[in-house]
Tab-separated table of C-alpha atoms in Angstrom:
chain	number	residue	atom	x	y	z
A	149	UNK	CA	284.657	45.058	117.141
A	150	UNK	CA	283.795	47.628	114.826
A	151	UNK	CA	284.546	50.650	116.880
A	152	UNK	CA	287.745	49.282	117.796
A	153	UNK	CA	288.626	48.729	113.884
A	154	UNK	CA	287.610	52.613	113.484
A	155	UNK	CA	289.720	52.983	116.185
A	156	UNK	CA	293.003	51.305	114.830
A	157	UNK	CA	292.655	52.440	111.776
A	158	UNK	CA	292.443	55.904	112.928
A	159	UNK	CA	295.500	55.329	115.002
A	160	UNK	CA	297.351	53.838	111.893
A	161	UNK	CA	296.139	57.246	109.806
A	162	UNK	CA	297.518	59.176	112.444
A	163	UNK	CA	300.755	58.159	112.679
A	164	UNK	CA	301.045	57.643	109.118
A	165	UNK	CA	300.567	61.410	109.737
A	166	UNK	CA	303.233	62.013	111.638
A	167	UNK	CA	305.648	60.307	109.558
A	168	UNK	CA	304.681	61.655	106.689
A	169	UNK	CA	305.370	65.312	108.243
A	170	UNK	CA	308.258	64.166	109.930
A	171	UNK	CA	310.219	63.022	106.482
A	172	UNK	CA	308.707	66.748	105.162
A	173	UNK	CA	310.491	68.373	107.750
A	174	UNK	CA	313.528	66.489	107.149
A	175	UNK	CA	313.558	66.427	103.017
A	176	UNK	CA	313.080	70.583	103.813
A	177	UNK	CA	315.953	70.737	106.208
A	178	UNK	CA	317.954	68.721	103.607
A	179	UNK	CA	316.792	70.939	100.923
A	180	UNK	CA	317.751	74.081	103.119
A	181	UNK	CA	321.224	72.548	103.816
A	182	UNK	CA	321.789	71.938	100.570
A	183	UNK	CA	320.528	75.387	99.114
A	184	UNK	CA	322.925	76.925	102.115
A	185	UNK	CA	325.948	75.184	100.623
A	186	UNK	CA	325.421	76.686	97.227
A	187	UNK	CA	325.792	80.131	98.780
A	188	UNK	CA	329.177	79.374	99.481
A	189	UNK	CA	331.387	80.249	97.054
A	190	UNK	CA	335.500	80.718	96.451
A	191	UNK	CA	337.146	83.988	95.376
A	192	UNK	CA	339.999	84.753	94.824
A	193	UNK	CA	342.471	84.511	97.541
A	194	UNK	CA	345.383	87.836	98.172
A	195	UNK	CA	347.091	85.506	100.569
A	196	UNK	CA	350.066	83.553	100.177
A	197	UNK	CA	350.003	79.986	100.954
A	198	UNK	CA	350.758	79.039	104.296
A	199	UNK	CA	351.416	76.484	107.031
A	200	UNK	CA	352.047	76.713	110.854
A	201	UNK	CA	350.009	80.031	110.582
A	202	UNK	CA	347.257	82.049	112.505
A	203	UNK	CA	344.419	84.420	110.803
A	204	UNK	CA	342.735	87.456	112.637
A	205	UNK	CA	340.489	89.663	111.473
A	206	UNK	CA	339.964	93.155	112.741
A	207	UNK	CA	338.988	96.765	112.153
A	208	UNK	CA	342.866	97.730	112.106
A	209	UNK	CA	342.435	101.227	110.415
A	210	UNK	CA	338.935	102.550	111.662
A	211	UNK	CA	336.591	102.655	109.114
A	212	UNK	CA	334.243	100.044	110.367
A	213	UNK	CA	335.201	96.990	108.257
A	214	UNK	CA	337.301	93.846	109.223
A	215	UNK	CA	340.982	94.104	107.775
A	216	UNK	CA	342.964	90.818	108.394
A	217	UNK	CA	346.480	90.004	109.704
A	218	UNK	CA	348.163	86.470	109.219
A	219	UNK	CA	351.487	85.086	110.040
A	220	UNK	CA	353.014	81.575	109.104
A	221	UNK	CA	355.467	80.119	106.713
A	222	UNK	CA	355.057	80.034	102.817
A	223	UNK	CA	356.896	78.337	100.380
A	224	UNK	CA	358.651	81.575	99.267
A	225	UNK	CA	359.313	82.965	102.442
A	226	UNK	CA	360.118	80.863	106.094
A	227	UNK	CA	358.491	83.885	108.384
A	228	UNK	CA	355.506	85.977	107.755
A	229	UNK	CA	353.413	88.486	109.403
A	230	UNK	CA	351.439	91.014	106.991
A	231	UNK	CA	348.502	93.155	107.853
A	232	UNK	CA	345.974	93.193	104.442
A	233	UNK	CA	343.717	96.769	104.709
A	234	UNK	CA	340.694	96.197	103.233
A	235	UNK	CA	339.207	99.068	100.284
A	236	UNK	CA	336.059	100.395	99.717
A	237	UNK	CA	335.059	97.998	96.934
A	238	UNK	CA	335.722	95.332	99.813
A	239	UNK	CA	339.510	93.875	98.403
A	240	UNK	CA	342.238	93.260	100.458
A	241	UNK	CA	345.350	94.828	99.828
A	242	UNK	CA	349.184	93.982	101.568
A	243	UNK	CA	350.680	97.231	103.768
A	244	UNK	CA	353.655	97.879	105.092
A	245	UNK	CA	354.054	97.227	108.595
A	246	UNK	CA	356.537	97.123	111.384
A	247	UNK	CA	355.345	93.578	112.117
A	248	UNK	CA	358.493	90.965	112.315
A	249	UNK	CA	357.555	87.550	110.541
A	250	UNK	CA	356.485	84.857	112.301
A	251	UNK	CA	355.678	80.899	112.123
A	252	UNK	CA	354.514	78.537	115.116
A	253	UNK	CA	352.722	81.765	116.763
A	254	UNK	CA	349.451	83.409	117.327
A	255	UNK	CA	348.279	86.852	117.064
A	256	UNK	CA	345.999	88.446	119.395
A	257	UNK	CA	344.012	92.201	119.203
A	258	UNK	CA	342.925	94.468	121.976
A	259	UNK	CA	342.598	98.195	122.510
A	260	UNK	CA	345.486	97.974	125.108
A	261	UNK	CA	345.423	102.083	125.692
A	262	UNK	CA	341.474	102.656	125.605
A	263	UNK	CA	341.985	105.039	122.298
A	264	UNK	CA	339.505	103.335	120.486
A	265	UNK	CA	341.811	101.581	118.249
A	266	UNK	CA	342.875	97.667	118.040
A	267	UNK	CA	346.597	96.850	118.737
A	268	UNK	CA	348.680	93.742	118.008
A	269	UNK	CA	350.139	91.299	119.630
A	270	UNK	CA	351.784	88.498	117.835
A	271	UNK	CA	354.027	85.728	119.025
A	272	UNK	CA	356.445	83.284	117.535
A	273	UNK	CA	359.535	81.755	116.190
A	274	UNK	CA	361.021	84.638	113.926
A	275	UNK	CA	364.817	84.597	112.094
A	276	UNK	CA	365.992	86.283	115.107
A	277	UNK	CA	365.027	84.114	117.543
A	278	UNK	CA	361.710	83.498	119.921
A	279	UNK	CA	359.693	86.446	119.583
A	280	UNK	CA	356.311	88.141	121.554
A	281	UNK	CA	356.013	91.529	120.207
A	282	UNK	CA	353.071	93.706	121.029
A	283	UNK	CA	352.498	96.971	118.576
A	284	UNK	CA	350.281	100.152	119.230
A	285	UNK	CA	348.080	101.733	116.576
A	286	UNK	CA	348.524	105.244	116.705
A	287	UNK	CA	345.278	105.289	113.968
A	288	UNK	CA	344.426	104.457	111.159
A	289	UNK	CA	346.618	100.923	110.737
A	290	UNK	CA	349.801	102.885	111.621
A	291	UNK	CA	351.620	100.494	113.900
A	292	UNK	CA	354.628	101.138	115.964
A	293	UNK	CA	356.566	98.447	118.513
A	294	UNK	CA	356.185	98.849	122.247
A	295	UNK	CA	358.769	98.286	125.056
A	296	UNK	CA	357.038	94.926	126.870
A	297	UNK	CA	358.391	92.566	129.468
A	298	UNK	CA	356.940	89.404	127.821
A	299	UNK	CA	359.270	86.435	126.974
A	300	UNK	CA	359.290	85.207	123.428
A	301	UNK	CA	358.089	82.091	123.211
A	302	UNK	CA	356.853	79.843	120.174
A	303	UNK	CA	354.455	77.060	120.167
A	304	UNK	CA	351.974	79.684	121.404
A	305	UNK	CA	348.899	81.741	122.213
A	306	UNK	CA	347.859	84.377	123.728
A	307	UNK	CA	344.550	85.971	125.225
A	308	UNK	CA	343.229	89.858	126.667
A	309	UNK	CA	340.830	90.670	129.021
A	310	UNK	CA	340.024	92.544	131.958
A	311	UNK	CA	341.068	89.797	134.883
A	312	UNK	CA	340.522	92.866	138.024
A	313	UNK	CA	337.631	94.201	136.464
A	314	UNK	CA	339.574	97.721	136.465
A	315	UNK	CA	338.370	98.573	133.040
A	316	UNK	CA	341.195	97.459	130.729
A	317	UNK	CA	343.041	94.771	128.714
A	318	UNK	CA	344.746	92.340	130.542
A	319	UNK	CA	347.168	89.371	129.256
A	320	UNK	CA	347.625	85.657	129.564
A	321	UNK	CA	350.506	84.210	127.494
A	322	UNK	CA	351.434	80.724	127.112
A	323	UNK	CA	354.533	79.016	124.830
A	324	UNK	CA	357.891	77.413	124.743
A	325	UNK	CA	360.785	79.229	125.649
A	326	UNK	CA	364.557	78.642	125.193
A	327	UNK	CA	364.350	77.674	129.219
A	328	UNK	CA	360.835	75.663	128.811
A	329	UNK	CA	357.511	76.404	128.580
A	330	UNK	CA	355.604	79.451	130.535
A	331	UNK	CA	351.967	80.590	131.585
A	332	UNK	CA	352.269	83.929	132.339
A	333	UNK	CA	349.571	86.711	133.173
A	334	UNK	CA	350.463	90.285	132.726
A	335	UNK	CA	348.152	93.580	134.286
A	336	UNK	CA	347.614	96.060	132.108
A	337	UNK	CA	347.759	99.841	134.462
A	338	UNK	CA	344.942	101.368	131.411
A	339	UNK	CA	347.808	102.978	129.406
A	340	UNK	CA	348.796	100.143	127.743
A	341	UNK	CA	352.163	99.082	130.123
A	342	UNK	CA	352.048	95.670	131.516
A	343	UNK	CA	353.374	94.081	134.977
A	344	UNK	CA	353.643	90.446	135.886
A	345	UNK	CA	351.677	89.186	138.005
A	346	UNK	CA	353.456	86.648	140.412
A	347	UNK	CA	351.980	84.020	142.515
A	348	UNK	CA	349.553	82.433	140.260
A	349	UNK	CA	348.534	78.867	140.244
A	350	UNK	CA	349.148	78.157	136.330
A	351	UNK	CA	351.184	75.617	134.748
A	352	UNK	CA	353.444	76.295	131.941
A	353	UNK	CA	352.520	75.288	128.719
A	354	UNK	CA	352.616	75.387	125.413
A	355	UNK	CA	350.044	74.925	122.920
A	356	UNK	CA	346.260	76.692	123.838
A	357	UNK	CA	344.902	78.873	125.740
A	358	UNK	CA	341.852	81.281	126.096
A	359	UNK	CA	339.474	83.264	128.504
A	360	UNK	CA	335.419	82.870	129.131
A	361	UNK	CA	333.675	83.444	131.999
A	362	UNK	CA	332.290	79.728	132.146
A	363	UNK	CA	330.850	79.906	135.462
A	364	UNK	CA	328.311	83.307	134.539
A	365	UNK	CA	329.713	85.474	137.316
A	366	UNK	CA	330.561	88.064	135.092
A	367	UNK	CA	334.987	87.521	135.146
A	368	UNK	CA	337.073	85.659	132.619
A	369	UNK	CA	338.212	82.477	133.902
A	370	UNK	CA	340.945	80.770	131.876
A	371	UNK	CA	341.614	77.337	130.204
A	372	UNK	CA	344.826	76.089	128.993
A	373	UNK	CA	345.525	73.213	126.598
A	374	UNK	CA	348.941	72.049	125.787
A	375	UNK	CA	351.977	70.236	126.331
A	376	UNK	CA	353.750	70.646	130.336
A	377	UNK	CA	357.092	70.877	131.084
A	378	UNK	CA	357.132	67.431	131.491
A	379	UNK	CA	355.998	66.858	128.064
A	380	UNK	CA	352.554	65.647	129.753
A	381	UNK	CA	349.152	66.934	127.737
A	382	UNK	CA	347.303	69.170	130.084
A	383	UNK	CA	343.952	71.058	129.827
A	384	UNK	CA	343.133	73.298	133.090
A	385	UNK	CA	340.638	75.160	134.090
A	386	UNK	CA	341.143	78.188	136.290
A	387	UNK	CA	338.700	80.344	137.861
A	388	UNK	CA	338.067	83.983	138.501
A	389	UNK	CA	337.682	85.809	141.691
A	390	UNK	CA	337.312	89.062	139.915
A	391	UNK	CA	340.146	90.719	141.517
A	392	UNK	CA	342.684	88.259	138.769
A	393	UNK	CA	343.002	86.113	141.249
A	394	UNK	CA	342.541	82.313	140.072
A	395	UNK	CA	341.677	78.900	141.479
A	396	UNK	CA	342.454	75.456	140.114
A	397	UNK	CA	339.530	72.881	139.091
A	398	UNK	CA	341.546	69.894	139.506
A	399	UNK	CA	338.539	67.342	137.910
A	400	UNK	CA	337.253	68.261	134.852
A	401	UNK	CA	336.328	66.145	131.717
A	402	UNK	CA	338.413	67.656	129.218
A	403	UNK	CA	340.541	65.112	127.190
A	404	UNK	CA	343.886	66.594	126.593
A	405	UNK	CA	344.790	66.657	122.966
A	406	UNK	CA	348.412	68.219	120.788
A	407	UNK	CA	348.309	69.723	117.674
A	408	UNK	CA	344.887	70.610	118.346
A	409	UNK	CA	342.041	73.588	118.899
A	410	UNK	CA	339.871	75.071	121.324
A	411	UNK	CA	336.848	77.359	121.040
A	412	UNK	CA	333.941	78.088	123.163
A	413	UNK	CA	330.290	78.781	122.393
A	414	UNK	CA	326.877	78.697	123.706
A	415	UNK	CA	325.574	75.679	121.562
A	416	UNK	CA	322.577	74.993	123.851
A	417	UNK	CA	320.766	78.639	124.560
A	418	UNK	CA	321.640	78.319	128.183
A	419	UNK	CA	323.561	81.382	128.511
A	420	UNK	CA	326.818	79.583	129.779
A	421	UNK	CA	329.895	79.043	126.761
A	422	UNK	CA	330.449	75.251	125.941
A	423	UNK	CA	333.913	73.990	124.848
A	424	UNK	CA	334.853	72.568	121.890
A	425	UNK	CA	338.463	70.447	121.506
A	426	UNK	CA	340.224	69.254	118.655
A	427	UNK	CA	343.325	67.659	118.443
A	428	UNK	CA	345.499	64.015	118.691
A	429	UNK	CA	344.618	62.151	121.805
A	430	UNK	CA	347.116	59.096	121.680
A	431	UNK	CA	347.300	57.481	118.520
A	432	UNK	CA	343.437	58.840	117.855
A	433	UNK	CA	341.682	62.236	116.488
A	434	UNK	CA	339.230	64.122	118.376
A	435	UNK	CA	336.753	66.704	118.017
A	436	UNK	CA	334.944	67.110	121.450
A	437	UNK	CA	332.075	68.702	122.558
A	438	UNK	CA	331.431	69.857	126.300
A	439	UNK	CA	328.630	70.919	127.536
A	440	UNK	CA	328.510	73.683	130.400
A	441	UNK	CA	326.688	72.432	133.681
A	442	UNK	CA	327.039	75.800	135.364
A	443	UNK	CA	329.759	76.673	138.287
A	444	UNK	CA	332.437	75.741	135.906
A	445	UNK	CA	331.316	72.156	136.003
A	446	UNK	CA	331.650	70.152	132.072
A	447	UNK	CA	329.786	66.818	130.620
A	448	UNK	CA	331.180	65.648	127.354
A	449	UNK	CA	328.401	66.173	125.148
A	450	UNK	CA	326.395	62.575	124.626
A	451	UNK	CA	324.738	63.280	121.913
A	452	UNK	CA	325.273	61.750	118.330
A	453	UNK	CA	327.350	64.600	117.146
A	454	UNK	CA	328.211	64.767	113.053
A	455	UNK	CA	331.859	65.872	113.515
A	456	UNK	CA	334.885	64.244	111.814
A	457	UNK	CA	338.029	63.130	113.998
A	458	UNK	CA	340.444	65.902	113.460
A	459	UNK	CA	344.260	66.655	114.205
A	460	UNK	CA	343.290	70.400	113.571
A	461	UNK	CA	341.055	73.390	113.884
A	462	UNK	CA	337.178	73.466	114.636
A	463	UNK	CA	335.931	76.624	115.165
A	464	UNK	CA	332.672	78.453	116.026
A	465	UNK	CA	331.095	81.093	114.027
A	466	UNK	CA	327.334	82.080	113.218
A	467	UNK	CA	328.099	81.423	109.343
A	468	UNK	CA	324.323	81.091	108.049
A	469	UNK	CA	323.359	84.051	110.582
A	470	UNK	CA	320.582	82.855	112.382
A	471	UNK	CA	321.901	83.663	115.905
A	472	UNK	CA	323.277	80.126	116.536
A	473	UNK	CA	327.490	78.771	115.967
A	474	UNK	CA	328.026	76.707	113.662
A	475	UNK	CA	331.167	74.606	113.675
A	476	UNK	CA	334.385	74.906	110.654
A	477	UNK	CA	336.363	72.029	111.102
A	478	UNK	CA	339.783	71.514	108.861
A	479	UNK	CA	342.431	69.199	109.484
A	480	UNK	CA	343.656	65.319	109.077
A	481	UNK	CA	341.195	62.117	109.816
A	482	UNK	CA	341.846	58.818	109.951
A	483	UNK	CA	339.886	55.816	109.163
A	484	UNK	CA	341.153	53.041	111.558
A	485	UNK	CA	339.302	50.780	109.972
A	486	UNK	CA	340.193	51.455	106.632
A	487	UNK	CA	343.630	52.265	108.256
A	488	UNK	CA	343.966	55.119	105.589
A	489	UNK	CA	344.007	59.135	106.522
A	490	UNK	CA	342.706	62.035	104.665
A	491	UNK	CA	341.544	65.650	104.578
A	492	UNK	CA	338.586	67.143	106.167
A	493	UNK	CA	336.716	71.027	105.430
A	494	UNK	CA	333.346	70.716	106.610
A	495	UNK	CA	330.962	72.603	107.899
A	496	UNK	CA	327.994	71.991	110.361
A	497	UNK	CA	325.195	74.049	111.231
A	498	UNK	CA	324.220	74.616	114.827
A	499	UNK	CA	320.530	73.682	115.575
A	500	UNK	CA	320.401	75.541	119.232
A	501	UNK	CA	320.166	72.470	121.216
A	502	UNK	CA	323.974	71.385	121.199
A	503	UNK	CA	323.145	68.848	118.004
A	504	UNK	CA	324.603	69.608	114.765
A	505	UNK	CA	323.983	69.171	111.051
A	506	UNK	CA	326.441	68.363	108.373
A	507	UNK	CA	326.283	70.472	105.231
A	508	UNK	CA	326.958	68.027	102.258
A	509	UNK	CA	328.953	69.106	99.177
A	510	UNK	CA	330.487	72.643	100.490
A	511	UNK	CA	333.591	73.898	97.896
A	512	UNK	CA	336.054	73.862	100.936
A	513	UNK	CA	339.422	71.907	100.327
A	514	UNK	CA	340.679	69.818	102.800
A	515	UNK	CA	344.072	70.908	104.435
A	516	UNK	CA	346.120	70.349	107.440
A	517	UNK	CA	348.951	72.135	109.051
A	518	UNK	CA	347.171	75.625	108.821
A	519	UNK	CA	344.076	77.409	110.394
A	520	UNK	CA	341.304	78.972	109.560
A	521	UNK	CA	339.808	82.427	109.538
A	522	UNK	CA	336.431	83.569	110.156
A	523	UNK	CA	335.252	87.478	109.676
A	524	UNK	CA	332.991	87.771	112.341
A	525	UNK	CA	329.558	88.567	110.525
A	526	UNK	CA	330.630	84.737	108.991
A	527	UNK	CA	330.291	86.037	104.901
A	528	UNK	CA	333.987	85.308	104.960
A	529	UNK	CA	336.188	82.336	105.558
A	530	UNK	CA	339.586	81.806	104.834
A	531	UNK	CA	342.199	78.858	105.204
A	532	UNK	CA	345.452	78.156	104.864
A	533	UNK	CA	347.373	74.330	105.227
A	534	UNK	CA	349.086	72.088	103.045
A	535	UNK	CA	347.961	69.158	100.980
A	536	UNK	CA	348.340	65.284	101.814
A	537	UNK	CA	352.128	64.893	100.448
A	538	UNK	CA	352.850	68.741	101.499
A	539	UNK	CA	354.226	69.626	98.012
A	540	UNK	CA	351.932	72.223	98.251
A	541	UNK	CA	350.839	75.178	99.965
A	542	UNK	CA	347.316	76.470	100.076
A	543	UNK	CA	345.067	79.484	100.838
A	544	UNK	CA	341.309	79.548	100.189
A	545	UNK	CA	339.238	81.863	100.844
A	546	UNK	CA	335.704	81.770	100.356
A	547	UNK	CA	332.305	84.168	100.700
A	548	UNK	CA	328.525	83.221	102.159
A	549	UNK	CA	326.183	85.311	99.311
């Protein structure tokens, strides 16, 4: 009897132990979570604010820090597309462009002509109509408009990359036109002039869309996320041959969502790029997580996952550098129970095994109706959106010391 008291208590010291290390651990992470939020702090913002915009940054002028484009709709001004050049004492200034102002569009970069400098494309509705516009650099952020057989379309997005594996920039474009809505892949010959390629198996869309190569076989395959012809929500996944040939997975998991997001990561340290959607599903707001099986095969993620509801943009980026996304999510939630909506800005650090943490009490203002930008080293974060009522226009912009 007495051994087996020694015994239990023992046990009992033991596990008292254990939870005594575990809530260590955890009042630590807190603590670290907390100290990482006071490193986040708001500067002052060069950019208008804006709604139904995009934000990219880039090295446009060569000197080996990111510059940033942006296009939307401000308050003073229904179309906008300006390139800000960033100065040695890291400010960003407004320059003079060729660029034609834009709302409802996207803006993508890629060295179309393998000179070593990034060149523009940006789509959208402009005063003149439905626009897709793509602009060479001739160096050192001096930008001049190309010839380009691309529709203009609105409603849109736009991705590069090398679909043949022939060493350049290739293009997928998706949007509304004035005839409907278009999916639309374009071969780049390596000098920068683009063909279309015919006989492809996508649907027309518009809303999302965006290359990976999910299935590790080293070629972008291609998911789109939008609104048919039909008016139908869609998300598709297409994939690669390597020659830019594709093939339609007809089952996947992916819920189809509108006003919404799409970004892909490797949130598990498996080598293969998950999927993250955000957007209206029905009546409700979603922020989904899927996990990569391999083979271009998806799970919705079943773990306990922090994220708010959102009509709006989440978005991976390594923003406390540690080699592992985190997650920026800004848009509109709704309580059904509560039956009341409000504004989300949160952040959530990435933990390396597809589970996320909330950061509590970051200085990020809620918006909706805008996007976000992310420098990709993660010190810098900007958004744009509107508040609740939409009486005003914002733009934040924020820095990780």
């Amino acid at each position: 009897m007495k051994k087996f008291n020694i015994l239990l208590a023992l046990l009992l010291l033991s596990t008292l132990s254990m939870l005594v290390a575990c809530s260590k651990e955890d009042d630590v992470k807190m603590e670290e979570e907390m100290l990482f939020s006071e490193r986040i702090v708001e500067v002052t913002s060069p950019f208008e604010g804006m709604i139904d915009s995009d934000i990219v940054y880039f090295d446009a002028d060569g000197d080996n820090d990111e510059d940033v484009i942006v296009i939307g709709s401000s308050k003073s001004s229904r179309y906008i597309s300006k390139l800000f050049i960033r100065n040695q004492e890291g400010l960003l200034n407004d320059v003079s462009t060729p660029f034609l102002g834009v709302k409802d569009g996207s803006i993508s970069v890629s060295d179309i002509d393998s000179d070593g400098d990034k060149d523009v494309l940006i789509t959208g509705d402009s005063a003149f109509g439905l626009s897709t516009r793509l602009y060479r650099n001739n160096g050192n952020a001096q930008f001049q408009m190309i010839d380009t057989p691309f529709n203009g379309v609105w409603l849109s997005s736009s991705d590069f990359d090398d679909v043949d594996d022939d060493g350049d920039s290739d293009l997928i474009l998706v949007g509304s036109t004035n005839s409907g809505n278009i999916a639309k892949l374009y071969l780049n010959d390596g000098e920068g002039n683009f063909t279309l390629k015919g006989d492809t198996p996508f649907q027309g869309i518009s809303g999302k869309v965006a290359f990976s190569d999910v299935n590790g076989d080293q070629d972008p395959d291609v998911i789109f996320n939008g609104r048919d012809n039909n008016g139908i929500l869609i998300v598709h996944l297409y994939l690669n041959d390597g020659n830019g040939n594709f093939v339609w997975i007809e089952k996947n998991p992916f819920r189809a969502l509108r006003s919404g997001w799409m970004d892909f990561s490797d949130v598990n340290g498996d080598d293969l790029p998950d999927v993250l959607l955000s957007g209206t599903g029905g009546v409700s707001f979603n922020t989904l997580l899927y996990i990569n099986n391999g083979g271009g095969s998806f799970s919705q993620s079943t773990d306990a996952l922090p994220f708010a509801q959102v009509q709006g943009e989440a978005e991976f980026a390594d923003i406390n550098r540690d080699g592992i996304d985190d997650v920026i999510e800004v848009g509109l939630t709704f309580d059904q129970v509560q039956n009341k909506s409000s504004l989300e800005a949160s952040l959530y650090l990435g933990n390396g095994d597809g589970t996320f943490e909330l950061v509590e009490e970051t200085p990020f203002e809620g918006m909706y109706l805008g996007s976000v930008g992310i420098s990709s080293d993660g010190k810098e974060i900007i958004l744009f959106g509107t508040n609740g009522n939409q009486s005003e226009y914002l733009s934040k912009m924020y820095r990780i010391e």
